[in-house]
Amino acid sequence: MQVIEKCVYQFSKDNTPVIHSEAGEVLVFNTMDCFSNTINTEEDLVLNMDYSVANPATGPVYIDGAEPGDVLAVDILDIQVADQGVICTSRGCGPLCDDMEDRTKVIKIHDQVADFNGVKIPIDPMVGVIGTAPDGEPVGDGFPGNHGGNMDSKVIRKGARVYFPVRVAGALLQMGDLHATMGDSELCGTGIEIKGEVTVKTSLIKNFELHWPVTETATHWYVNTSDHDFPTASKLASKELQRLICNAYGWDKTDAYLYMSIQSDMEINQACKPCHVELAIRFGTPKLPQFKPLIG
Ligand code: CA
Ligand code: ZN
């Protein structure tokens, strides 16, 4: 087991790996919150979120033997969060931002329960930012993309396995931006932002075609995509899920299309960003044990 603490603000093929790791090793990522732990009291306001320095991600870790064309699988074994997090408005972020006051709320957590104005909310920790390095231009940790990044999928919780395309040697895995809990769409731009640690185990699948990150849960497969508008993100997710279903189930494209229409749910991870990538979605389909898995 190795513990990683250093962080970077971009997913980049040029990042220097913090450590090298063999697939199968357990890794612990100590992560700062999305504000680099700078918002600690209700006097600390997020007036203007600078996406170039948002969401520090711990890593990257070089996975020995990972080569472009492979898939890196990351099992989320555990997520531990601190006993205090924050929810903040930030100007220009979220559909109601023009009418909202600047506000930070400190949220205390006791025995896995968060307290919002006396409402007790069981926490459901998730990893907001996780991914591998793109082979092209660097992508800031504030953005999602086909490398992963700021996908903000609330199903990336303990017990999930996330599959990433490997696009550079070593994959360069990094993660951060934990939320103690978050609603789909992340309406105001934050979940309960919190520092913590994520324990994962990696594995490699050699030579498997994958264009977007996929999350596997106990019951479902989810393709994660993102783009500037819903029709584009939706088309990208449908196409990738269709391709994976055709491969695994032996169906043609039209049957996969019809099947997705009756069994697959398209859900919005995040729709709050005032930037060129405005929508991160997940498109999920139930696991069917009579067929081979979509990946692997
Ligand atoms: Ca996030
Ligand atoms: Zn966050």
CSV table of C-alpha atoms and ligand atoms in Angstrom, one decimal:
chain,number,residue,atom,x,y,z
A,1,MET,CA,0.0,0.0,0.0
A,2,GLN,CA,1.2,3.5,-0.8
A,3,VAL,CA,-0.2,6.8,0.4
A,4,ILE,CA,-0.2,9.8,-1.9
A,5,GLU,CA,-0.5,13.4,-0.9
A,6,LYS,CA,0.9,15.7,-3.6
A,7,CYS,CA,-1.6,17.3,-6.0
A,8,VAL,CA,-1.8,18.9,-9.4
A,9,TYR,CA,-4.3,21.3,-11.0
A,10,GLN,CA,-4.4,19.7,-14.4
A,11,PHE,CA,-4.7,16.4,-16.1
A,12,SER,CA,-1.6,16.4,-18.2
A,13,LYS,CA,0.7,13.9,-19.9
A,14,ASP,CA,3.5,16.1,-18.7
A,15,ASN,CA,2.8,15.8,-15.0
A,16,THR,CA,5.6,14.2,-13.1
A,17,PRO,CA,4.3,11.0,-11.4
A,18,VAL,CA,4.3,11.1,-7.6
A,19,ILE,CA,4.8,7.4,-7.4
A,20,HIS,CA,4.9,4.3,-9.6
A,21,SER,CA,2.6,1.5,-8.7
A,22,GLU,CA,1.9,-2.0,-9.9
A,23,ALA,CA,-1.7,-2.8,-10.9
A,24,GLY,CA,-3.3,-4.6,-8.1
A,25,GLU,CA,-1.7,-2.4,-5.4
A,26,VAL,CA,-3.9,-0.6,-2.9
A,27,LEU,CA,-3.4,3.1,-3.0
A,28,VAL,CA,-4.6,5.8,-0.6
A,29,PHE,CA,-5.1,9.3,-2.0
A,30,ASN,CA,-5.2,12.1,0.6
A,31,THR,CA,-7.2,14.8,-1.0
A,32,MET,CA,-7.8,18.5,-0.3
A,33,ASP,CA,-11.3,19.9,-0.9
A,34,CYS,CA,-12.1,21.6,-4.2
A,35,PHE,CA,-11.0,25.0,-2.8
A,36,SER,CA,-7.6,23.7,-1.7
A,37,ASN,CA,-8.9,23.8,1.9
A,38,THR,CA,-9.0,27.6,1.8
A,39,ILE,CA,-12.7,28.0,2.7
A,40,ASN,CA,-13.1,27.2,6.4
A,41,THR,CA,-15.5,29.6,7.9
A,42,GLU,CA,-18.7,31.3,6.9
A,43,GLU,CA,-16.7,34.5,6.4
A,44,ASP,CA,-14.7,32.8,3.6
A,45,LEU,CA,-16.8,33.5,0.4
A,46,VAL,CA,-16.3,32.1,-3.1
A,47,LEU,CA,-16.8,35.3,-5.0
A,48,ASN,CA,-15.3,34.1,-8.2
A,49,MET,CA,-14.4,30.5,-8.8
A,50,ASP,CA,-11.2,30.3,-10.8
A,51,TYR,CA,-11.5,27.1,-12.7
A,52,SER,CA,-7.8,27.1,-13.5
A,53,VAL,CA,-7.0,26.4,-9.8
A,54,ALA,CA,-10.2,24.5,-8.8
A,55,ASN,CA,-10.4,20.9,-7.6
A,56,PRO,CA,-6.8,20.0,-6.8
A,57,ALA,CA,-6.3,16.3,-7.6
A,58,THR,CA,-3.9,14.1,-5.7
A,59,GLY,CA,-1.4,12.3,-7.9
A,60,PRO,CA,-0.7,11.4,-10.6
A,61,VAL,CA,0.2,7.8,-10.1
A,62,TYR,CA,2.1,6.0,-12.8
A,63,ILE,CA,0.6,2.5,-13.2
A,64,ASP,CA,3.4,0.2,-14.4
A,65,GLY,CA,2.6,-1.6,-17.6
A,66,ALA,CA,-0.4,0.7,-18.6
A,67,GLU,CA,-0.1,1.6,-22.3
A,68,PRO,CA,-2.3,3.6,-24.6
A,69,GLY,CA,-5.2,1.4,-25.8
A,70,ASP,CA,-5.5,-0.3,-22.4
A,71,VAL,CA,-8.2,0.3,-19.8
A,72,LEU,CA,-7.4,1.2,-16.2
A,73,ALA,CA,-10.0,-0.1,-13.7
A,74,VAL,CA,-10.1,1.6,-10.3
A,75,ASP,CA,-12.1,0.0,-7.5
A,76,ILE,CA,-13.2,2.5,-4.9
A,77,LEU,CA,-12.6,0.5,-1.7
A,78,ASP,CA,-13.3,3.3,0.8
A,79,ILE,CA,-13.9,7.0,1.1
A,80,GLN,CA,-13.3,8.7,4.4
A,81,VAL,CA,-14.2,12.4,4.8
A,82,ALA,CA,-13.4,15.0,7.4
A,83,ASP,CA,-15.9,16.1,10.1
A,84,GLN,CA,-16.6,19.4,8.5
A,85,GLY,CA,-17.3,20.5,4.9
A,86,VAL,CA,-18.7,23.6,3.1
A,87,ILE,CA,-21.4,24.5,0.6
A,88,CYS,CA,-20.9,27.8,-1.2
A,89,THR,CA,-22.5,30.0,-3.8
A,90,SER,CA,-20.2,31.2,-6.4
A,91,ARG,CA,-21.0,34.1,-8.7
A,92,GLY,CA,-22.0,33.0,-12.2
A,93,CYS,CA,-22.4,29.4,-11.2
A,94,GLY,CA,-25.8,27.6,-11.3
A,95,PRO,CA,-29.1,28.5,-12.8
A,96,LEU,CA,-30.2,30.7,-9.9
A,97,CYS,CA,-26.9,32.5,-9.3
A,98,ASP,CA,-28.0,35.9,-10.5
A,99,ASP,CA,-30.5,36.2,-7.6
A,100,MET,CA,-28.5,34.7,-4.8
A,101,GLU,CA,-26.4,36.2,-2.0
A,102,ASP,CA,-22.8,35.3,-1.6
A,103,ARG,CA,-22.8,32.6,1.1
A,104,THR,CA,-20.7,29.9,2.6
A,105,LYS,CA,-22.3,27.4,4.9
A,106,VAL,CA,-20.1,25.3,7.1
A,107,ILE,CA,-21.6,21.8,7.5
A,108,LYS,CA,-20.7,19.7,10.5
A,109,ILE,CA,-20.7,15.9,10.2
A,110,HIS,CA,-21.2,13.6,13.2
A,111,ASP,CA,-21.5,9.9,13.0
A,112,GLN,CA,-21.8,10.0,9.2
A,113,VAL,CA,-24.7,12.5,9.3
A,114,ALA,CA,-24.5,16.0,8.0
A,115,ASP,CA,-26.6,18.8,9.6
A,116,PHE,CA,-28.1,21.5,7.3
A,117,ASN,CA,-30.2,24.0,9.3
A,118,GLY,CA,-31.2,21.1,11.6
A,119,VAL,CA,-32.1,18.8,8.7
A,120,LYS,CA,-30.1,15.6,9.3
A,121,ILE,CA,-28.7,14.2,6.0
A,122,PRO,CA,-26.9,10.8,6.0
A,123,ILE,CA,-23.7,11.4,4.1
A,124,ASP,CA,-23.0,9.4,0.9
A,125,PRO,CA,-19.4,10.2,0.1
A,126,MET,CA,-18.4,10.4,-3.6
A,127,VAL,CA,-15.4,11.3,-5.7
A,128,GLY,CA,-16.0,14.3,-7.9
A,129,VAL,CA,-12.7,14.4,-9.8
A,130,ILE,CA,-11.0,11.2,-11.0
A,131,GLY,CA,-9.3,10.3,-14.2
A,132,THR,CA,-6.3,9.6,-16.4
A,133,ALA,CA,-4.1,11.9,-18.4
A,134,PRO,CA,-5.3,13.0,-21.9
A,135,ASP,CA,-2.9,12.5,-24.8
A,136,GLY,CA,-3.5,16.0,-26.1
A,137,GLU,CA,-3.6,19.3,-24.4
A,138,PRO,CA,-3.8,19.4,-20.6
A,139,VAL,CA,-7.3,19.7,-19.1
A,140,GLY,CA,-7.8,21.6,-15.8
A,141,ASP,CA,-9.1,19.7,-12.9
A,142,GLY,CA,-12.3,21.8,-12.9
A,143,PHE,CA,-13.4,20.2,-16.2
A,144,PRO,CA,-14.8,16.9,-17.2
A,145,GLY,CA,-13.9,15.2,-20.5
A,146,ASN,CA,-13.2,11.8,-22.1
A,147,HIS,CA,-10.3,11.3,-19.7
A,148,GLY,CA,-12.7,11.6,-16.7
A,149,GLY,CA,-11.8,14.7,-14.6
A,150,ASN,CA,-14.6,16.7,-12.9
A,151,MET,CA,-17.4,14.2,-13.8
A,152,ASP,CA,-19.2,14.7,-10.4
A,153,SER,CA,-21.0,11.4,-10.7
A,154,LYS,CA,-22.6,10.6,-7.4
A,155,VAL,CA,-22.4,6.9,-8.2
A,156,ILE,CA,-18.6,7.0,-7.9
A,157,ARG,CA,-18.9,6.0,-4.3
A,158,LYS,CA,-17.5,3.2,-2.2
A,159,GLY,CA,-18.0,-0.1,-4.0
A,160,ALA,CA,-18.0,1.3,-7.5
A,161,ARG,CA,-15.4,0.4,-10.1
A,162,VAL,CA,-14.5,3.1,-12.6
A,163,TYR,CA,-12.9,2.3,-16.0
A,164,PHE,CA,-10.7,4.8,-17.8
A,165,PRO,CA,-9.2,4.8,-21.2
A,166,VAL,CA,-5.4,4.7,-20.9
A,167,ARG,CA,-4.1,7.4,-23.4
A,168,VAL,CA,-0.5,7.8,-22.1
A,169,ALA,CA,2.1,5.4,-20.8
A,170,GLY,CA,1.4,4.8,-17.1
A,171,ALA,CA,-2.2,6.1,-17.3
A,172,LEU,CA,-1.4,8.8,-14.8
A,173,LEU,CA,-4.3,8.4,-12.3
A,174,GLN,CA,-5.3,11.3,-10.1
A,175,MET,CA,-8.3,12.2,-8.0
A,176,GLY,CA,-9.8,14.7,-5.6
A,177,ASP,CA,-12.9,16.9,-5.0
A,178,LEU,CA,-14.7,14.7,-2.5
A,179,HIS,CA,-18.2,15.5,-1.6
A,180,ALA,CA,-19.8,14.3,1.6
A,181,THR,CA,-22.9,14.2,-0.4
A,182,MET,CA,-24.3,15.9,-3.5
A,183,GLY,CA,-27.5,16.1,-5.5
A,184,ASP,CA,-27.6,15.4,-9.2
A,185,SER,CA,-26.8,18.6,-11.2
A,186,GLU,CA,-24.9,20.1,-8.3
A,187,LEU,CA,-27.3,23.0,-8.5
A,188,CYS,CA,-25.3,25.8,-6.9
A,189,GLY,CA,-21.9,24.5,-8.0
A,190,THR,CA,-20.9,22.7,-4.9
A,191,GLY,CA,-21.8,19.6,-3.0
A,192,ILE,CA,-20.6,19.4,0.6
A,193,GLU,CA,-17.0,20.1,-0.3
A,194,ILE,CA,-14.7,18.3,2.0
A,195,LYS,CA,-11.2,16.9,2.4
A,196,GLY,CA,-10.6,13.2,3.0
A,197,GLU,CA,-9.0,10.1,1.7
A,198,VAL,CA,-9.9,7.6,-1.0
A,199,THR,CA,-8.6,4.0,-0.9
A,200,VAL,CA,-8.5,2.3,-4.3
A,201,LYS,CA,-7.2,-0.7,-6.0
A,202,THR,CA,-6.2,-0.6,-9.6
A,203,SER,CA,-6.2,-3.2,-12.3
A,204,LEU,CA,-5.4,-3.2,-16.0
A,205,ILE,CA,-7.3,-4.6,-19.0
A,206,LYS,CA,-5.0,-4.8,-21.9
A,207,ASN,CA,-6.1,-3.6,-25.4
A,208,PHE,CA,-9.8,-2.8,-24.8
A,209,GLU,CA,-11.4,0.0,-26.8
A,210,LEU,CA,-13.0,2.6,-24.6
A,211,HIS,CA,-13.8,6.2,-25.5
A,212,TRP,CA,-15.3,7.5,-22.3
A,213,PRO,CA,-15.0,6.6,-18.6
A,214,VAL,CA,-17.5,3.9,-17.4
A,215,THR,CA,-18.7,3.3,-13.9
A,216,GLU,CA,-19.7,-0.1,-12.8
A,217,THR,CA,-21.9,-0.5,-9.6
A,218,ALA,CA,-23.4,-3.5,-8.0
A,219,THR,CA,-26.4,-3.2,-10.4
A,220,HIS,CA,-25.5,-1.0,-13.3
A,221,TRP,CA,-23.1,0.1,-16.0
A,222,TYR,CA,-22.8,3.9,-16.6
A,223,VAL,CA,-21.1,5.7,-19.4
A,224,ASN,CA,-20.0,9.1,-18.4
A,225,THR,CA,-19.8,11.9,-21.0
A,226,SER,CA,-19.8,15.7,-21.1
A,227,ASP,CA,-20.1,18.5,-23.6
A,228,HIS,CA,-21.4,22.0,-24.0
A,229,ASP,CA,-25.0,21.0,-24.5
A,230,PHE,CA,-27.4,18.2,-23.7
A,231,PRO,CA,-27.9,16.9,-27.3
A,232,THR,CA,-24.2,16.5,-27.8
A,233,ALA,CA,-23.5,14.9,-24.4
A,234,SER,CA,-26.5,12.6,-24.9
A,235,LYS,CA,-25.4,11.5,-28.4
A,236,LEU,CA,-21.9,10.7,-27.1
A,237,ALA,CA,-23.2,8.7,-24.2
A,238,SER,CA,-25.8,6.8,-26.3
A,239,LYS,CA,-23.2,6.0,-29.0
A,240,GLU,CA,-20.7,4.6,-26.5
A,241,LEU,CA,-23.2,2.6,-24.5
A,242,GLN,CA,-24.7,1.2,-27.7
A,243,ARG,CA,-21.2,0.2,-28.9
A,244,LEU,CA,-20.5,-1.6,-25.6
A,245,ILE,CA,-23.9,-3.3,-25.6
A,246,CYS,CA,-23.5,-4.5,-29.1
A,247,ASN,CA,-20.0,-6.0,-28.3
A,248,ALA,CA,-21.1,-7.7,-25.1
A,249,TYR,CA,-24.6,-8.9,-26.0
A,250,GLY,CA,-24.1,-9.6,-29.7
A,251,TRP,CA,-26.9,-7.4,-30.8
A,252,ASP,CA,-27.0,-5.1,-33.8
A,253,LYS,CA,-27.0,-1.3,-33.4
A,254,THR,CA,-30.8,-1.0,-33.8
A,255,ASP,CA,-31.6,-3.6,-31.2
A,256,ALA,CA,-29.2,-2.0,-28.8
A,257,TYR,CA,-30.9,1.4,-29.5
A,258,LEU,CA,-34.4,0.0,-28.9
A,259,TYR,CA,-33.2,-1.8,-25.7
A,260,MET,CA,-31.6,1.4,-24.3
A,261,SER,CA,-34.9,3.2,-24.8
A,262,ILE,CA,-36.7,0.9,-22.4
A,263,GLN,CA,-34.0,0.0,-19.9
A,264,SER,CA,-31.4,2.8,-19.7
A,265,ASP,CA,-31.7,6.0,-17.7
A,266,MET,CA,-29.9,9.2,-18.6
A,267,GLU,CA,-29.0,11.2,-15.5
A,268,ILE,CA,-27.4,14.6,-15.0
A,269,ASN,CA,-24.3,14.6,-12.9
A,270,GLN,CA,-23.6,18.2,-13.2
A,271,ALA,CA,-25.2,21.2,-14.9
A,272,CYS,CA,-24.0,24.2,-13.1
A,273,LYS,CA,-20.9,25.4,-14.8
A,274,PRO,CA,-20.6,28.8,-16.5
A,275,CYS,CA,-18.0,27.5,-18.9
A,276,HIS,CA,-17.6,25.7,-22.2
A,277,VAL,CA,-18.3,22.3,-20.7
A,278,GLU,CA,-21.7,22.8,-19.2
A,279,LEU,CA,-23.1,19.3,-18.8
A,280,ALA,CA,-21.7,16.1,-17.4
A,281,ILE,CA,-24.1,13.1,-17.6
A,282,ARG,CA,-24.2,9.4,-17.0
A,283,PHE,CA,-26.2,6.9,-19.0
A,284,GLY,CA,-26.9,3.8,-17.1
A,285,THR,CA,-28.0,0.3,-18.1
A,286,PRO,CA,-28.7,-2.7,-15.8
A,287,LYS,CA,-26.1,-5.4,-15.5
A,288,LEU,CA,-27.4,-8.6,-17.3
A,289,PRO,CA,-25.7,-11.6,-15.8
A,290,GLN,CA,-26.6,-13.8,-18.8
A,291,PHE,CA,-24.2,-11.9,-21.0
A,292,LYS,CA,-20.5,-11.1,-20.7
A,293,PRO,CA,-19.7,-7.8,-18.9
A,294,LEU,CA,-19.7,-4.6,-21.0
A,295,ILE,CA,-16.0,-4.2,-20.1
A,296,GLY,CA,-13.5,-6.9,-19.2
B,1,CA,CA,-16.8,18.8,-8.8
B,2,ZN,ZN,-16.6,19.6,-5.5
